[in-house]
Amino acid sequence: MLYLAEVQKQKGGLLSGGAKTELKLLACQRTDQNWSTVSEEVIAAEDASKLNDGALVLVELNPNRQVQRIQEAGRPLVNILQNFSRQLEKFKLKEDEIDQWKQSLTFQAQELNRREMDMEVRSEQLQQLEDELQQLEEQKQEVDTSRQEIERLQTEVERNRLELEGAWEHLRGEQRRLEERQADFKQGTVLDEEQSRVMSELLDRLSSRAVPTETVKEQLHLAFELVEKQQATLTPHWQKLEEQKTAIAQQQEEVERLAQTFSDRQNACQEAQNSLVQQTAQLQINTADLSSKQEYAQIIKEQLRNAEELYQQIHSLAAISGGVVLGQQADVEALEKMPLEELQKIVQDLQHKLEIDASFVHDQEQELKYKQEAIEELQTKINHASDHDHMNLEMELTDEKDLYQMLNSSLVGQRRNMLQHQKFLKQHQAVLLRRQGHTVVEEEGNKVNLEPVLLQIETQRQQYSQEIQKLEREIEQIRSGIELNQGMIDNQTHDLDQKRQEIKAIEENLLSLRRTTAECCGRVNLYEEALQPIQDSLDGLRQKLQGIGESLDRFQETGDSQVQAIAQLRHTLQSLMPQPELLAS
């Protein structure tokens, strides 16, 4: 199991000898991305003696709590932190998406609630209108009944008028005859008994045929009251109709304002769309430039690796053949003079240190192998990834390749140091064997001076490294620009989606408001179509009743004139009749 530990060195006393190296366990790896703290436990680890006190290392323990492998924790911790940062960024993006969905759902819920309330209000208004229409129908029936009654009264008045005109015509004829009689009377003519009786009967008939107008006036007054009552009932409906017309006018203004807002938002959305297209085109250009730089950097890195491998091979050849003197050289004269036991102790220390170096180099080579496998796995994922995940995988692949390059560069120096230590150990072992009386075979032959070649390779490596650093800075700048462009594109895409949602909501509100306005217009028109005939009927009845009232006034004047004329006739007949008692009859 893999642990994160801290190197602790305790200096030994006079009796205990050298320093004691221990590892303090801090955390344990549960899964690839899951670490948990552990109880502070200290285990002995002499293999970590070459590390500094307080250094953080990754140590792999077997079930018996024995150290199997130790490596520095710097680069792995950087990888863990980078993975953690990427996970945080992904979580943040997911949280943003969730917040957007929450806002969208909240807006939709509010819109649904508003529409439900509008539907309830409209349903109540429709029910109220239906009730009012029912009342109007009942009032219309009452008006029709009143119209029939008024028409009956009008017919009766007309009939009475005709009878009155006939009686009045007869009276005028009798008056003419009476005037003739008066002329005769002036000539000395006197009515006989029969003529006096006939004239009296005619006067009685005229008096009895006088048309009574009180009953007709009473009925006319009741008809006027009924018409005013119907008008009082219709007036609130007309007021409500005017209020609804005013509300429709306000809704129409709101429709026009919302339509202008919808047009402005559409123009803003089109401008945002054009800007997004430009940003996307610039992102594609930067991405192509980044890909080109990365390919060129990969070629330079490959050349650098080849130079390092050549440099390492030359060093290995020099270390094996002994034909080239490289690195630290043993002071043979001093080794010949020192005590044999001290020389043996030095040889043993050098062997132990070489074993630690070899173990460390082996672990680093294994780590390098794991990195190569991870790179190949990422490359496979990229070949089968979708466009959405391709960018993230490319960034992870670049990071892994950079880590691989750094680990390989450090491993080259470690291999070189190990070979130098091996050669330095061989020089000490040769002196020790010679002093112990053993025969040491000295290598002979011409030595090849490889220093110019190594110097040239080293110069070339430095040039490659500088070029790589320059490319990496340019790549980092381009990548930063891409990230900035991508962030701007994401923000613009988010803003564009919000604008589209707002436009959609405005469009739905506009359509709903237009539909509501059209429905209100329809109801108002229907309401007005139902009210106007009733109002016209009432106005017609009022005019007819006014005409009947004027006719009654004229009839009243005619009746009064008739009574005066009959009185005059009676007075005239009284003077013409020879016997006054006949007049009393």
XYZ file of C-alpha atoms in Angstrom:
585
model
C 0.000 0.000 0.000
C 1.240 3.490 -0.856
C 1.790 6.053 1.916
C 2.842 9.684 2.118
C 5.575 9.994 4.740
C 8.021 12.484 6.213
C 11.706 11.673 6.617
C 12.941 12.060 10.187
C 16.610 11.748 11.124
C 17.713 11.350 14.702
C 21.333 11.897 15.558
C 22.886 9.006 17.474
C 24.822 9.362 20.677
C 28.376 8.421 21.407
C 27.451 4.781 22.018
C 24.808 4.274 19.363
C 26.957 5.454 16.470
C 25.527 7.145 13.352
C 22.189 8.855 12.688
C 18.950 6.865 12.617
C 16.544 7.436 9.723
C 12.778 6.898 10.162
C 9.626 7.570 8.175
C 6.583 9.203 9.779
C 3.435 8.079 7.931
C 1.050 10.928 7.188
C -1.565 9.689 4.674
C -2.590 6.505 2.891
C -3.828 6.067 -0.671
C -7.187 4.295 -0.758
C -7.916 4.683 -4.485
C -6.317 6.548 -7.365
C -7.926 9.840 -6.325
C -8.678 9.170 -2.656
C -6.233 9.778 0.197
C -6.977 9.630 3.900
C -4.986 10.538 6.990
C -3.579 7.783 9.184
C -2.526 7.649 12.776
C 0.989 8.924 13.235
C 3.176 5.873 12.869
C 6.946 5.793 12.591
C 8.803 2.997 10.793
C 12.507 2.497 10.316
C 13.882 3.074 6.819
C 17.629 3.147 6.352
C 17.102 3.357 2.581
C 15.963 6.951 3.102
C 19.261 7.973 4.750
C 20.368 9.837 1.641
C 17.269 12.069 1.806
C 17.136 15.290 3.790
C 15.421 15.564 7.134
C 11.780 16.691 6.744
C 11.548 15.656 3.083
C 8.212 14.234 1.858
C 8.383 10.835 0.174
C 6.030 8.209 -1.191
C 6.727 4.848 0.383
C 5.181 1.520 -0.539
C 4.764 -0.957 2.344
C 4.009 -4.655 2.213
C 1.441 -6.270 4.546
C 4.266 -6.801 7.084
C 4.841 -3.009 7.239
C 8.216 -3.327 5.535
C 9.496 -0.769 3.054
C 9.430 -1.985 -0.529
C 9.983 1.205 -2.487
C 10.750 4.850 -1.707
C 10.517 7.791 -4.051
C 10.473 11.543 -3.650
C 6.937 12.918 -3.369
C 7.516 16.227 -5.152
C 6.381 15.343 -8.655
C 3.628 12.896 -7.605
C 2.218 15.531 -5.258
C 2.251 18.020 -8.127
C 0.334 15.457 -10.223
C -2.159 14.906 -7.425
C -2.677 18.651 -6.982
C -3.065 19.125 -10.737
C -5.643 16.333 -10.877
C -7.375 17.847 -7.874
C -7.424 21.268 -9.575
C -8.870 19.764 -12.736
C -11.519 17.953 -10.707
C -12.384 21.222 -8.934
C -12.727 22.972 -12.289
C -14.995 20.190 -13.540
C -17.064 20.351 -10.351
C -17.313 24.120 -10.708
C -18.518 23.774 -14.293
C -21.070 21.196 -13.173
C -22.237 23.495 -10.366
C -22.615 26.347 -12.866
C -24.661 24.092 -15.131
C -26.809 23.021 -12.165
C -27.330 26.668 -11.173
C -28.350 27.503 -14.727
C -30.839 24.639 -14.752
C -32.172 25.764 -11.361
C -32.647 29.312 -12.629
C -34.326 28.039 -15.789
C -36.655 25.730 -13.823
C -37.484 28.516 -11.367
C -38.303 30.864 -14.230
C -40.451 28.208 -15.903
C -42.270 27.477 -12.618
C -42.967 31.181 -12.101
C -44.203 31.464 -15.670
C -46.481 28.438 -15.203
C -47.863 29.882 -11.960
C -48.498 33.199 -13.669
C -50.267 31.488 -16.545
C -52.387 29.440 -14.143
C -53.401 32.616 -12.323
C -54.200 34.297 -15.657
C -56.318 31.311 -16.665
C -58.201 31.431 -13.361
C -58.814 35.174 -13.731
C -59.961 34.713 -17.317
C -62.235 31.859 -16.273
C -63.795 34.051 -13.567
C -64.204 36.914 -16.059
C -65.810 34.568 -18.580
C -68.207 33.233 -15.943
C -69.044 36.783 -14.901
C -69.657 37.745 -18.526
C -71.904 34.723 -18.987
C -73.907 35.761 -15.914
C -74.137 39.329 -17.204
C -75.235 38.090 -20.614
C -77.904 36.014 -18.889
C -79.080 39.113 -17.031
C -79.044 41.064 -20.280
C -81.172 38.393 -21.924
C -83.677 38.643 -19.093
C -83.657 42.433 -19.365
C -84.109 42.145 -23.104
C -87.195 40.001 -22.534
C -88.523 42.599 -20.089
C -87.874 45.334 -22.666
C -89.680 43.301 -25.315
C -92.646 42.913 -22.934
C -92.559 46.649 -22.261
C -92.422 47.344 -25.985
C -95.493 45.180 -26.560
C -97.333 46.978 -23.760
C -96.330 50.373 -25.160
C -97.396 49.329 -28.641
C -100.761 48.247 -27.192
C -101.108 51.594 -25.439
C -100.064 53.358 -28.607
C -102.753 51.440 -30.565
C -105.378 52.293 -27.958
C -104.356 55.957 -27.996
C -104.467 55.982 -31.776
C -107.906 54.403 -31.708
C -109.120 56.943 -29.155
C -107.584 59.702 -31.251
C -109.510 58.563 -34.326
C -112.737 58.355 -32.340
C -112.041 61.795 -30.895
C -111.384 63.231 -34.335
C -114.675 61.686 -35.574
C -116.574 63.102 -32.639
C -114.854 66.440 -33.108
C -115.796 66.459 -36.792
C -119.374 65.660 -35.871
C -119.257 68.443 -33.295
C -118.009 70.915 -35.875
C -120.917 69.897 -38.172
C -123.382 70.359 -35.361
C -121.736 73.665 -34.573
C -122.217 74.760 -38.150
C -125.855 73.752 -38.012
C -126.133 75.514 -34.683
C -124.718 78.638 -36.236
C -127.271 78.321 -39.020
C -129.936 77.957 -36.345
C -128.588 80.991 -34.616
C -128.817 82.900 -37.875
C -132.371 81.713 -38.254
C -133.002 82.634 -34.640
C -131.778 86.109 -35.309
C -134.346 86.241 -38.089
C -136.952 85.190 -35.538
C -136.739 81.492 -35.904
C -137.075 79.331 -32.754
C -136.332 75.660 -32.392
C -139.320 73.466 -31.976
C -139.536 70.759 -29.314
C -138.237 67.981 -31.503
C -135.223 69.961 -32.633
C -134.429 70.970 -29.099
C -134.558 67.358 -27.937
C -132.255 66.238 -30.764
C -129.774 68.990 -30.017
C -129.761 68.074 -26.318
C -129.112 64.430 -27.140
C -126.219 65.437 -29.370
C -124.706 67.588 -26.649
C -125.037 64.718 -24.184
C -123.365 62.384 -26.651
C -120.506 64.820 -27.093
C -120.072 65.182 -23.351
C -120.058 61.426 -22.825
C -117.590 60.893 -25.693
C -114.882 63.022 -24.090
C -111.734 60.942 -23.982
C -110.296 60.402 -20.414
C -106.495 60.785 -20.479
C -105.664 60.126 -16.811
C -105.489 56.348 -17.234
C -103.357 56.629 -20.340
C -101.031 59.081 -18.568
C -100.704 56.739 -15.631
C -99.782 53.852 -17.947
C -97.410 56.123 -19.830
C -95.729 57.164 -16.562
C -95.290 53.478 -15.595
C -93.821 52.806 -19.043
C -91.370 55.702 -18.566
C -90.380 54.318 -15.145
C -89.794 50.877 -16.674
C -87.639 52.366 -19.433
C -85.571 54.367 -16.901
C -85.200 51.263 -14.757
C -83.884 49.317 -17.742
C -81.571 52.228 -18.565
C -80.274 52.273 -14.963
C -79.536 48.556 -15.325
C -77.739 49.060 -18.635
C -75.656 52.063 -17.540
C -73.226 50.040 -15.283
C -72.746 47.610 -18.157
C -71.868 50.489 -20.475
C -69.436 51.823 -17.863
C -67.878 48.400 -17.492
C -67.656 48.157 -21.269
C -65.781 51.481 -21.368
C -63.441 50.269 -18.609
C -62.734 47.104 -20.570
C -62.058 49.168 -23.695
C -59.587 51.269 -21.689
C -57.941 48.103 -20.353
C -57.708 46.737 -23.908
C -56.057 49.976 -25.044
C -53.524 49.640 -22.218
C -52.932 45.990 -23.169
C -52.415 47.055 -26.764
C -49.796 49.569 -25.612
C -48.151 46.813 -23.568
C -48.178 44.559 -26.642
C -46.455 47.271 -28.699
C -43.882 47.902 -25.951
C -43.213 44.161 -25.566
C -42.929 43.781 -29.345
C -40.301 46.559 -29.415
C -38.427 44.883 -26.546
C -38.601 41.574 -28.406
C -37.138 43.216 -31.525
C -34.334 44.879 -29.515
C -33.477 41.612 -27.772
C -33.392 39.805 -31.105
C -30.948 42.370 -32.493
C -28.763 42.073 -29.372
C -28.856 38.286 -29.655
C -27.782 38.477 -33.311
C -24.876 40.750 -32.384
C -23.846 38.324 -29.631
C -24.077 35.469 -32.140
C -21.801 37.305 -34.577
C -19.292 38.048 -31.792
C -19.378 34.402 -30.741
C -18.640 33.309 -34.311
C -15.630 35.633 -34.416
C -14.365 34.384 -31.057
C -14.801 30.775 -32.208
C -12.852 31.474 -35.406
C -10.049 33.085 -33.370
C -10.065 30.078 -31.028
C -9.673 27.726 -33.995
C -6.736 29.786 -35.276
C -5.064 29.743 -31.851
C -5.716 26.020 -31.497
C -4.116 25.338 -34.872
C -1.112 27.503 -33.885
C -0.874 25.636 -30.559
C -0.981 22.278 -32.325
C 1.793 23.393 -34.681
C 3.944 24.637 -31.790
C 3.335 21.444 -29.843
C 4.325 19.297 -32.807
C 7.501 21.313 -33.283
C 8.230 21.123 -29.540
C 7.683 17.379 -29.691
C 10.234 17.114 -32.486
C 12.772 19.164 -30.492
C 12.087 17.056 -27.390
C 12.628 13.936 -29.432
C 15.960 15.315 -30.634
C 16.834 16.237 -27.045
C 16.005 12.695 -25.919
C 18.175 11.314 -28.692
C 21.027 13.615 -27.654
C 20.609 12.568 -24.022
C 20.549 8.894 -24.973
C 23.718 9.411 -27.049
C 25.305 11.286 -24.163
C 24.298 8.503 -21.786
C 25.559 5.779 -24.121
C 28.933 7.530 -24.450
C 29.127 7.842 -20.679
C 28.195 4.198 -20.295
C 30.794 3.219 -22.870
C 33.396 5.330 -21.113
C 32.479 3.813 -17.749
C 32.628 0.251 -19.066
C 35.686 0.536 -21.262
C 37.758 2.690 -18.982
C 39.149 4.433 -21.982
C 37.968 7.812 -20.871
C 38.471 9.515 -17.585
C 35.172 11.104 -16.511
C 33.781 12.422 -13.254
C 35.410 11.985 -9.886
C 38.799 10.132 -9.854
C 40.237 8.166 -6.957
C 43.424 9.387 -5.308
C 45.393 6.165 -5.728
C 48.407 7.465 -3.804
C 46.282 8.344 -0.777
C 44.498 5.001 -0.944
C 47.822 3.199 -0.960
C 48.878 4.981 2.233
C 45.693 4.729 4.332
C 45.077 1.734 6.673
C 43.642 -1.333 5.046
C 40.649 -1.468 7.419
C 39.715 2.124 6.582
C 40.018 1.354 2.871
C 37.747 -1.659 3.296
C 35.235 0.510 5.169
C 35.264 3.068 2.344
C 34.737 0.328 -0.251
C 31.788 -1.057 1.732
C 30.230 2.412 2.058
C 30.670 3.000 -1.666
C 29.053 -0.366 -2.442
C 26.089 0.409 -0.132
C 25.615 3.845 -1.666
C 25.829 2.362 -5.180
C 23.130 -0.166 -4.263
C 20.853 2.654 -3.015
C 21.501 4.621 -6.216
C 20.794 1.558 -8.331
C 17.552 0.910 -6.401
C 16.497 4.536 -6.764
C 17.310 4.533 -10.492
C 15.312 1.340 -10.879
C 12.310 2.902 -9.115
C 12.566 5.976 -11.313
C 12.730 3.781 -14.401
C 9.573 2.001 -13.231
C 7.896 5.369 -12.665
C 9.011 6.420 -16.149
C 7.496 3.229 -17.512
C 4.205 3.969 -15.741
C 4.215 7.484 -17.206
C 4.763 6.063 -20.688
C 1.826 3.691 -20.192
C -0.335 6.585 -18.960
C 0.615 8.621 -22.041
C -0.300 5.737 -24.324
C -3.601 5.267 -22.501
C -4.425 8.976 -22.844
C -3.516 8.862 -26.519
C -5.940 5.959 -26.971
C -8.679 7.897 -25.167
C -8.046 10.937 -27.366
C -8.422 8.827 -30.511
C -11.877 7.700 -29.328
C -12.988 10.825 -27.433
C -15.777 13.185 -28.427
C -15.198 16.813 -29.334
C -16.366 17.923 -25.879
C -13.709 15.868 -24.001
C -10.957 16.173 -26.619
C -9.600 19.490 -25.307
C -9.374 18.303 -21.676
C -7.675 15.074 -22.702
C -5.183 17.017 -24.836
C -4.286 19.174 -21.847
C -3.854 16.103 -19.648
C -1.678 14.483 -22.318
C 0.508 17.592 -22.518
C 0.919 17.613 -18.729
C 1.824 13.932 -18.678
C 4.371 14.396 -21.456
C 5.937 17.311 -19.584
C 6.191 15.198 -16.430
C 7.654 12.348 -18.451
C 10.244 14.694 -19.930
C 11.207 16.114 -16.531
C 11.458 12.656 -14.969
C 13.498 11.363 -17.909
C 15.844 14.370 -17.723
C 16.457 13.832 -14.017
C 16.902 10.097 -14.615
C 19.631 10.740 -17.193
C 21.728 12.561 -14.629
C 21.043 9.894 -12.032
C 22.171 7.165 -14.421
C 25.299 9.120 -15.234
C 26.063 9.628 -11.545
C 25.471 5.936 -10.896
C 27.961 4.962 -13.612
C 30.501 7.441 -12.253
C 30.013 6.017 -8.760
C 30.408 2.532 -10.195
C 33.676 3.488 -11.880
C 34.859 5.277 -8.717
C 34.052 2.080 -6.750
C 36.002 -0.030 -9.227
C 39.070 2.179 -8.732
C 38.862 1.695 -4.949
C 38.251 -2.033 -5.357
C 41.344 -2.314 -7.613
C 43.556 -0.637 -4.996
C 42.037 -2.799 -2.231
C 42.584 -6.018 -4.167
C 46.130 -5.021 -5.017
C 46.958 -4.246 -1.371
C 45.377 -7.550 -0.324
C 47.790 -9.357 -2.623
C 45.377 -10.200 -5.394
C 46.327 -9.833 -8.988
C 44.512 -6.998 -10.758
C 44.385 -7.044 -14.515
C 44.950 -3.534 -15.854
C 43.179 -2.599 -19.048
C 45.516 -1.590 -21.757
C 45.111 -0.023 -25.121
C 44.754 3.307 -26.681
C 42.382 5.622 -24.914
C 39.893 7.574 -26.971
C 39.302 11.182 -26.005
C 35.526 11.588 -26.045
C 35.474 14.885 -24.210
C 35.046 17.023 -27.401
C 32.190 14.792 -28.492
C 30.533 15.024 -25.088
C 31.076 18.770 -25.045
C 29.459 19.110 -28.475
C 26.524 16.921 -27.402
C 26.151 18.938 -24.200
C 26.147 22.175 -26.237
C 23.518 20.726 -28.532
C 21.467 19.606 -25.539
C 21.570 23.105 -24.096
C 20.440 24.548 -27.412
C 17.593 22.049 -27.564
C 16.644 22.835 -23.970
C 16.636 26.562 -24.645
C 14.554 26.032 -27.758
C 12.172 23.824 -25.811
C 11.888 26.412 -23.051
C 11.186 29.105 -25.621
C 8.561 26.912 -27.290
C 7.043 26.037 -23.943
C 6.718 29.720 -23.066
C 5.100 30.386 -26.432
C 2.868 27.347 -25.993
C 1.926 28.507 -22.510
C 1.089 31.960 -23.842
C -0.986 30.475 -26.655
C -2.646 28.083 -24.211
C -3.410 31.005 -21.882
C -4.875 32.862 -24.846
C -6.901 29.778 -25.752
C -8.131 29.436 -22.186
C -9.039 33.122 -22.176
C -10.813 32.771 -25.521
C -12.511 29.600 -24.334
C -13.619 31.365 -21.162
C -14.947 34.266 -23.191
C -16.691 31.849 -25.551
C -18.184 29.963 -22.609
C -19.379 33.224 -21.050
C -20.737 34.460 -24.366
C -22.392 31.096 -24.980
C -23.918 31.242 -21.509
C -25.061 34.828 -22.068
C -26.388 33.901 -25.506
C -28.339 30.987 -24.037
C -29.780 33.291 -21.390
C -30.688 35.860 -24.046
C -32.338 33.154 -26.125
C -34.277 31.980 -23.096
C -35.295 35.569 -22.348
C -36.312 36.066 -25.979
C -38.298 32.842 -25.871
C -39.994 33.931 -22.647
C -40.705 37.397 -24.101
C -42.070 35.804 -27.271
C -44.327 33.509 -25.257
C -45.488 36.461 -23.147
C -46.054 38.499 -26.303
C -48.091 35.732 -27.919
C -50.016 35.184 -24.685
C -50.685 38.916 -24.335
C -51.770 39.195 -27.970
C -54.037 36.193 -27.537
C -55.433 37.676 -24.315
C -55.968 41.048 -25.998
C -57.723 39.383 -28.931
C -59.927 37.417 -26.546
C -60.753 40.592 -24.604
C -61.541 42.409 -27.863
C -63.807 39.542 -28.833
C -65.573 39.617 -25.489
C -65.945 43.416 -25.608
C -67.335 43.271 -29.150
C -69.738 40.523 -28.128
C -70.662 42.527 -25.037
C -71.238 45.648 -27.115
C -73.213 43.681 -29.725
C -75.424 42.405 -26.925
C -75.859 45.829 -25.269
C -76.364 47.985 -28.367
C -79.653 46.396 -29.601
C -81.087 46.648 -26.089
C -79.989 50.284 -25.855
C -81.427 51.010 -29.300
C -84.715 49.414 -28.278
C -84.820 51.482 -25.084
C -84.028 54.671 -27.022
C -86.783 53.829 -29.542
C -89.269 53.135 -26.748
C -88.320 56.393 -25.026
C -88.904 58.329 -28.265
C -92.244 56.600 -28.842
C -93.301 57.264 -25.256
C -92.299 60.893 -25.622
C -94.374 61.057 -28.818
C -97.332 59.479 -27.015
C -96.935 61.996 -24.192
C -96.961 64.876 -26.667
C -100.080 63.385 -28.352
C -101.770 63.088 -24.949
C -101.001 66.729 -24.260
C -102.570 67.675 -27.563
C -105.552 65.390 -26.799
C -105.897 67.109 -23.422
C -105.947 70.511 -25.099
C -108.516 69.232 -27.637
C -110.692 67.787 -24.843
C -110.621 71.084 -22.970
C -111.606 72.915 -26.158
C -114.405 70.357 -26.672
C -115.774 70.954 -23.179
C -115.755 74.719 -23.740
C -117.470 74.288 -27.100
C -120.192 72.061 -25.572
C -120.759 74.636 -22.850
C -121.137 77.350 -25.464
C -123.555 75.164 -27.438
C -125.636 74.535 -24.359
C -125.779 78.243 -23.698
C -126.802 78.894 -27.305
C -129.450 76.147 -27.233
C -130.831 77.584 -24.023
C -131.490 80.824 -25.808
C -133.094 79.032 -28.766
C -135.285 76.602 -26.895
C -138.796 77.814 -26.151
C -139.037 75.622 -23.054
C -136.002 75.813 -20.736
C -136.913 72.591 -18.949
C -135.891 70.694 -22.063
C -132.358 71.834 -21.550
C -132.347 70.404 -18.079
C -133.330 67.076 -19.547
